[in-house]
Amino acid sequence: MARIAVAERTVKMPDGVTVSVSNGVVSVKGPKGELKRTLTSPGVVVSVTDQKVVIRAERPHRKEKALVGTFEAHIANMVKGVTAGFSYQMKTVYSHFPIKAKVDGDRFIIENFLGERHPRKAVILGDVKVQVKGDMVAVNGADKEHVGQTVANIERASKVTRRDVRVFQDGIYLVSKEAH
């Protein structure tokens, strides 16, 4: 069984975006900010030529081929984040007790959830911006993983416990995802 000689993928950079690679740390700068991520593996090399990022593995095994595609996806998401950003919309749903949500620094506070006296809290990661407008919650940021994890933290904080979820469907739920 012969192996493929080279696995290679490229990511083209749009105008206004600069990329640099130093010791396995990929930095992407654009109009919406700067993102850094460590992408290292013994068999995979990430390099910048002209306005392209080249991810290459010489004589790859299955793991190196998979990592080439993974690194390409991470870099493409970083480019999309610094150019357009990521925006997720959430909706506050309640039928028993009105939920009050607010942002306090790097915490998302959920008050009066199912009539509970103590507020529930969710962590807001990195440079993610969370805005509460009525029953809608907007979560925006350049780093896709931080935005997604912040949404997951909010959903997890508003999870119904010790009650029948068929009756108590209260919570804050993801409605839509967008990359502008």
PDB file of C-alpha atoms in Angstrom:
ATOM      1  CA  MET A   1       0.000   0.000   0.000  1.00  0.00           C
ATOM      2  CA  ALA A   2       1.687   3.197  -1.177  1.00  0.00           C
ATOM      3  CA  ARG A   3       1.289   6.409   0.766  1.00  0.00           C
ATOM      4  CA  ILE A   4       0.547   9.788  -0.738  1.00  0.00           C
ATOM      5  CA  ALA A   5       3.773  11.770  -1.132  1.00  0.00           C
ATOM      6  CA  VAL A   6       2.391  15.130   0.061  1.00  0.00           C
ATOM      7  CA  ALA A   7      -0.764  16.426   1.732  1.00  0.00           C
ATOM      8  CA  GLU A   8      -1.153  20.161   1.144  1.00  0.00           C
ATOM      9  CA  ARG A   9      -3.906  22.735   1.601  1.00  0.00           C
ATOM     10  CA  THR A  10      -3.878  26.498   1.112  1.00  0.00           C
ATOM     11  CA  VAL A  11      -5.942  29.314   2.586  1.00  0.00           C
ATOM     12  CA  LYS A  12      -6.052  32.551   0.591  1.00  0.00           C
ATOM     13  CA  MET A  13      -6.018  35.809   2.524  1.00  0.00           C
ATOM     14  CA  PRO A  14      -8.468  38.554   1.542  1.00  0.00           C
ATOM     15  CA  ASP A  15      -7.359  42.189   1.298  1.00  0.00           C
ATOM     16  CA  GLY A  16      -6.765  43.823   4.664  1.00  0.00           C
ATOM     17  CA  VAL A  17      -5.779  40.582   6.405  1.00  0.00           C
ATOM     18  CA  THR A  18      -2.198  39.795   7.405  1.00  0.00           C
ATOM     19  CA  VAL A  19      -0.904  36.462   8.661  1.00  0.00           C
ATOM     20  CA  SER A  20       2.322  35.555  10.391  1.00  0.00           C
ATOM     21  CA  VAL A  21       3.658  32.266  11.739  1.00  0.00           C
ATOM     22  CA  SER A  22       6.276  32.114  14.496  1.00  0.00           C
ATOM     23  CA  ASN A  23       7.206  28.970  16.454  1.00  0.00           C
ATOM     24  CA  GLY A  24       3.916  27.295  15.583  1.00  0.00           C
ATOM     25  CA  VAL A  25       1.782  30.306  16.628  1.00  0.00           C
ATOM     26  CA  VAL A  26      -0.398  31.582  13.785  1.00  0.00           C
ATOM     27  CA  SER A  27      -1.426  35.260  14.097  1.00  0.00           C
ATOM     28  CA  VAL A  28      -4.195  36.652  11.894  1.00  0.00           C
ATOM     29  CA  LYS A  29      -4.853  40.423  11.911  1.00  0.00           C
ATOM     30  CA  GLY A  30      -7.829  42.053  10.261  1.00  0.00           C
ATOM     31  CA  PRO A  31     -10.379  44.845  10.610  1.00  0.00           C
ATOM     32  CA  LYS A  32     -12.206  43.134  13.526  1.00  0.00           C
ATOM     33  CA  GLY A  33      -9.057  42.459  15.564  1.00  0.00           C
ATOM     34  CA  GLU A  34      -6.281  39.921  15.967  1.00  0.00           C
ATOM     35  CA  LEU A  35      -6.463  36.198  16.722  1.00  0.00           C
ATOM     36  CA  LYS A  36      -3.598  33.919  17.739  1.00  0.00           C
ATOM     37  CA  ARG A  37      -3.584  30.153  17.867  1.00  0.00           C
ATOM     38  CA  THR A  38      -0.906  27.508  18.380  1.00  0.00           C
ATOM     39  CA  LEU A  39      -0.964  24.993  15.517  1.00  0.00           C
ATOM     40  CA  THR A  40       1.910  22.555  15.901  1.00  0.00           C
ATOM     41  CA  SER A  41       2.467  18.960  14.993  1.00  0.00           C
ATOM     42  CA  PRO A  42       5.716  17.125  14.238  1.00  0.00           C
ATOM     43  CA  GLY A  43       4.737  16.151  10.681  1.00  0.00           C
ATOM     44  CA  VAL A  44       2.824  19.295   9.644  1.00  0.00           C
ATOM     45  CA  VAL A  45       4.386  22.595   8.550  1.00  0.00           C
ATOM     46  CA  VAL A  46       2.453  25.889   8.381  1.00  0.00           C
ATOM     47  CA  SER A  47       4.039  28.641   6.265  1.00  0.00           C
ATOM     48  CA  VAL A  48       3.057  31.957   4.685  1.00  0.00           C
ATOM     49  CA  THR A  49       3.787  32.771   1.029  1.00  0.00           C
ATOM     50  CA  ASP A  50       2.430  35.885  -0.732  1.00  0.00           C
ATOM     51  CA  GLN A  51      -1.204  36.198   0.385  1.00  0.00           C
ATOM     52  CA  LYS A  52      -1.615  32.480   1.142  1.00  0.00           C
ATOM     53  CA  VAL A  53      -1.104  30.207   4.103  1.00  0.00           C
ATOM     54  CA  VAL A  54       0.205  26.787   3.105  1.00  0.00           C
ATOM     55  CA  ILE A  55      -0.325  23.776   5.380  1.00  0.00           C
ATOM     56  CA  ARG A  56       1.833  20.874   4.257  1.00  0.00           C
ATOM     57  CA  ALA A  57       2.779  17.376   5.397  1.00  0.00           C
ATOM     58  CA  GLU A  58       5.510  15.331   3.666  1.00  0.00           C
ATOM     59  CA  ARG A  59       4.766  11.594   3.406  1.00  0.00           C
ATOM     60  CA  PRO A  60       1.750  11.803   5.745  1.00  0.00           C
ATOM     61  CA  HIS A  61       0.056   9.071   7.696  1.00  0.00           C
ATOM     62  CA  ARG A  62      -3.681   9.218   8.382  1.00  0.00           C
ATOM     63  CA  LYS A  63      -3.212  11.493  11.433  1.00  0.00           C
ATOM     64  CA  GLU A  64      -1.090  14.049   9.553  1.00  0.00           C
ATOM     65  CA  LYS A  65      -3.608  14.151   6.659  1.00  0.00           C
ATOM     66  CA  ALA A  66      -6.374  14.819   9.160  1.00  0.00           C
ATOM     67  CA  LEU A  67      -4.332  17.534  10.890  1.00  0.00           C
ATOM     68  CA  VAL A  68      -3.688  19.321   7.577  1.00  0.00           C
ATOM     69  CA  GLY A  69      -7.442  19.635   7.056  1.00  0.00           C
ATOM     70  CA  THR A  70      -8.012  20.617  10.686  1.00  0.00           C
ATOM     71  CA  PHE A  71      -5.371  23.347  10.569  1.00  0.00           C
ATOM     72  CA  GLU A  72      -6.889  24.636   7.313  1.00  0.00           C
ATOM     73  CA  ALA A  73     -10.333  24.862   8.944  1.00  0.00           C
ATOM     74  CA  HIS A  74      -8.938  26.662  12.014  1.00  0.00           C
ATOM     75  CA  ILE A  75      -7.103  29.237   9.883  1.00  0.00           C
ATOM     76  CA  ALA A  76     -10.155  29.765   7.643  1.00  0.00           C
ATOM     77  CA  ASN A  77     -12.302  30.369  10.765  1.00  0.00           C
ATOM     78  CA  MET A  78      -9.728  32.840  12.091  1.00  0.00           C
ATOM     79  CA  VAL A  79      -9.790  34.730   8.770  1.00  0.00           C
ATOM     80  CA  LYS A  80     -13.611  34.769   8.773  1.00  0.00           C
ATOM     81  CA  GLY A  81     -13.578  35.999  12.363  1.00  0.00           C
ATOM     82  CA  VAL A  82     -11.229  38.954  11.828  1.00  0.00           C
ATOM     83  CA  THR A  83     -13.020  40.027   8.632  1.00  0.00           C
ATOM     84  CA  ALA A  84     -16.723  39.427   9.364  1.00  0.00           C
ATOM     85  CA  GLY A  85     -17.000  38.082  12.906  1.00  0.00           C
ATOM     86  CA  PHE A  86     -19.445  35.557  14.288  1.00  0.00           C
ATOM     87  CA  SER A  87     -22.910  36.387  15.598  1.00  0.00           C
ATOM     88  CA  TYR A  88     -25.216  33.997  17.444  1.00  0.00           C
ATOM     89  CA  GLN A  89     -28.789  34.862  18.453  1.00  0.00           C
ATOM     90  CA  MET A  90     -30.446  33.353  21.533  1.00  0.00           C
ATOM     91  CA  LYS A  91     -34.014  33.624  22.790  1.00  0.00           C
ATOM     92  CA  THR A  92     -35.279  33.717  26.367  1.00  0.00           C
ATOM     93  CA  VAL A  93     -38.271  31.413  26.752  1.00  0.00           C
ATOM     94  CA  TYR A  94     -40.419  31.195  29.877  1.00  0.00           C
ATOM     95  CA  SER A  95     -43.961  30.221  30.733  1.00  0.00           C
ATOM     96  CA  HIS A  96     -43.916  30.181  34.540  1.00  0.00           C
ATOM     97  CA  PHE A  97     -41.650  32.901  35.936  1.00  0.00           C
ATOM     98  CA  PRO A  98     -40.331  35.870  33.911  1.00  0.00           C
ATOM     99  CA  ILE A  99     -36.580  35.456  33.425  1.00  0.00           C
ATOM    100  CA  LYS A 100     -34.405  38.540  33.833  1.00  0.00           C
ATOM    101  CA  ALA A 101     -31.020  38.402  32.098  1.00  0.00           C
ATOM    102  CA  LYS A 102     -28.155  40.894  32.255  1.00  0.00           C
ATOM    103  CA  VAL A 103     -24.418  41.182  31.660  1.00  0.00           C
ATOM    104  CA  ASP A 104     -22.098  41.992  34.554  1.00  0.00           C
ATOM    105  CA  GLY A 105     -18.474  42.248  33.395  1.00  0.00           C
ATOM    106  CA  ASP A 106     -17.411  38.797  32.186  1.00  0.00           C
ATOM    107  CA  ARG A 107     -20.492  37.092  33.661  1.00  0.00           C
ATOM    108  CA  PHE A 108     -23.969  36.566  32.245  1.00  0.00           C
ATOM    109  CA  ILE A 109     -26.511  36.689  35.087  1.00  0.00           C
ATOM    110  CA  ILE A 110     -29.882  34.894  34.893  1.00  0.00           C
ATOM    111  CA  GLU A 111     -32.288  36.012  37.628  1.00  0.00           C
ATOM    112  CA  ASN A 112     -35.682  34.584  38.669  1.00  0.00           C
ATOM    113  CA  PHE A 113     -35.147  31.388  36.660  1.00  0.00           C
ATOM    114  CA  LEU A 114     -38.070  29.119  37.662  1.00  0.00           C
ATOM    115  CA  GLY A 115     -38.595  31.401  40.666  1.00  0.00           C
ATOM    116  CA  GLU A 116     -35.191  30.633  42.179  1.00  0.00           C
ATOM    117  CA  ARG A 117     -33.909  33.178  44.680  1.00  0.00           C
ATOM    118  CA  HIS A 118     -30.235  32.922  43.740  1.00  0.00           C
ATOM    119  CA  PRO A 119     -29.140  34.019  40.263  1.00  0.00           C
ATOM    120  CA  ARG A 120     -27.485  31.599  37.868  1.00  0.00           C
ATOM    121  CA  LYS A 121     -24.240  32.701  36.229  1.00  0.00           C
ATOM    122  CA  ALA A 122     -22.460  31.867  32.969  1.00  0.00           C
ATOM    123  CA  VAL A 123     -18.892  32.818  32.008  1.00  0.00           C
ATOM    124  CA  ILE A 124     -18.313  35.051  28.962  1.00  0.00           C
ATOM    125  CA  LEU A 125     -15.009  34.064  27.325  1.00  0.00           C
ATOM    126  CA  GLY A 126     -12.384  36.307  25.732  1.00  0.00           C
ATOM    127  CA  ASP A 127     -13.477  39.389  23.750  1.00  0.00           C
ATOM    128  CA  VAL A 128     -17.030  38.149  23.244  1.00  0.00           C
ATOM    129  CA  LYS A 129     -19.740  40.826  23.427  1.00  0.00           C
ATOM    130  CA  VAL A 130     -23.133  39.830  24.862  1.00  0.00           C
ATOM    131  CA  GLN A 131     -26.127  42.144  24.555  1.00  0.00           C
ATOM    132  CA  VAL A 132     -29.595  41.609  26.017  1.00  0.00           C
ATOM    133  CA  LYS A 133     -32.465  43.213  24.061  1.00  0.00           C
ATOM    134  CA  GLY A 134     -35.819  42.235  25.535  1.00  0.00           C
ATOM    135  CA  ASP A 135     -36.164  38.467  25.204  1.00  0.00           C
ATOM    136  CA  MET A 136     -33.310  38.214  22.647  1.00  0.00           C
ATOM    137  CA  VAL A 137     -29.635  37.769  23.531  1.00  0.00           C
ATOM    138  CA  ALA A 138     -26.970  38.621  20.916  1.00  0.00           C
ATOM    139  CA  VAL A 139     -23.530  37.009  21.274  1.00  0.00           C
ATOM    140  CA  ASN A 140     -20.837  38.462  18.962  1.00  0.00           C
ATOM    141  CA  GLY A 141     -17.091  38.054  18.583  1.00  0.00           C
ATOM    142  CA  ALA A 142     -14.167  37.291  16.292  1.00  0.00           C
ATOM    143  CA  ASP A 143     -13.143  33.935  17.813  1.00  0.00           C
ATOM    144  CA  LYS A 144     -15.629  31.261  16.738  1.00  0.00           C
ATOM    145  CA  GLU A 145     -14.746  28.927  19.593  1.00  0.00           C
ATOM    146  CA  HIS A 146     -15.128  31.591  22.295  1.00  0.00           C
ATOM    147  CA  VAL A 147     -18.492  32.708  20.879  1.00  0.00           C
ATOM    148  CA  GLY A 148     -19.745  29.118  20.669  1.00  0.00           C
ATOM    149  CA  GLN A 149     -18.525  28.228  24.165  1.00  0.00           C
ATOM    150  CA  THR A 150     -20.136  31.354  25.639  1.00  0.00           C
ATOM    151  CA  VAL A 151     -23.471  30.356  24.052  1.00  0.00           C
ATOM    152  CA  ALA A 152     -23.056  26.833  25.463  1.00  0.00           C
ATOM    153  CA  ASN A 153     -22.293  28.268  28.925  1.00  0.00           C
ATOM    154  CA  ILE A 154     -25.492  30.352  28.826  1.00  0.00           C
ATOM    155  CA  GLU A 155     -27.590  27.375  27.691  1.00  0.00           C
ATOM    156  CA  ARG A 156     -26.066  25.162  30.378  1.00  0.00           C
ATOM    157  CA  ALA A 157     -26.667  27.786  33.090  1.00  0.00           C
ATOM    158  CA  SER A 158     -30.368  27.904  32.160  1.00  0.00           C
ATOM    159  CA  LYS A 159     -30.842  24.142  32.156  1.00  0.00           C
ATOM    160  CA  VAL A 160     -33.931  22.851  33.957  1.00  0.00           C
ATOM    161  CA  THR A 161     -33.045  20.421  36.754  1.00  0.00           C
ATOM    162  CA  ARG A 162     -35.220  18.357  39.110  1.00  0.00           C
ATOM    163  CA  ARG A 163     -38.359  19.134  37.102  1.00  0.00           C
ATOM    164  CA  ASP A 164     -40.178  17.548  34.187  1.00  0.00           C
ATOM    165  CA  VAL A 165     -38.624  19.120  31.059  1.00  0.00           C
ATOM    166  CA  ARG A 166     -41.784  18.370  29.080  1.00  0.00           C
ATOM    167  CA  VAL A 167     -43.672  20.803  31.310  1.00  0.00           C
ATOM    168  CA  PHE A 168     -40.910  23.278  32.243  1.00  0.00           C
ATOM    169  CA  GLN A 169     -39.429  24.316  28.898  1.00  0.00           C
ATOM    170  CA  ASP A 170     -38.062  27.576  30.281  1.00  0.00           C
ATOM    171  CA  GLY A 171     -34.528  28.591  29.365  1.00  0.00           C
ATOM    172  CA  ILE A 172     -32.310  30.567  27.028  1.00  0.00           C
ATOM    173  CA  TYR A 173     -31.838  28.755  23.732  1.00  0.00           C
ATOM    174  CA  LEU A 174     -29.767  29.222  20.564  1.00  0.00           C
ATOM    175  CA  VAL A 175     -31.934  30.390  17.663  1.00  0.00           C
ATOM    176  CA  SER A 176     -29.510  31.251  14.844  1.00  0.00           C
ATOM    177  CA  LYS A 177     -25.825  31.375  13.908  1.00  0.00           C
ATOM    178  CA  GLU A 178     -24.324  33.820  11.414  1.00  0.00           C
ATOM    179  CA  ALA A 179     -20.959  34.790  10.058  1.00  0.00           C
ATOM    180  CA  HIS A 180     -21.418  38.319   8.747  1.00  0.00           C
TER     181      HIS A 180
END
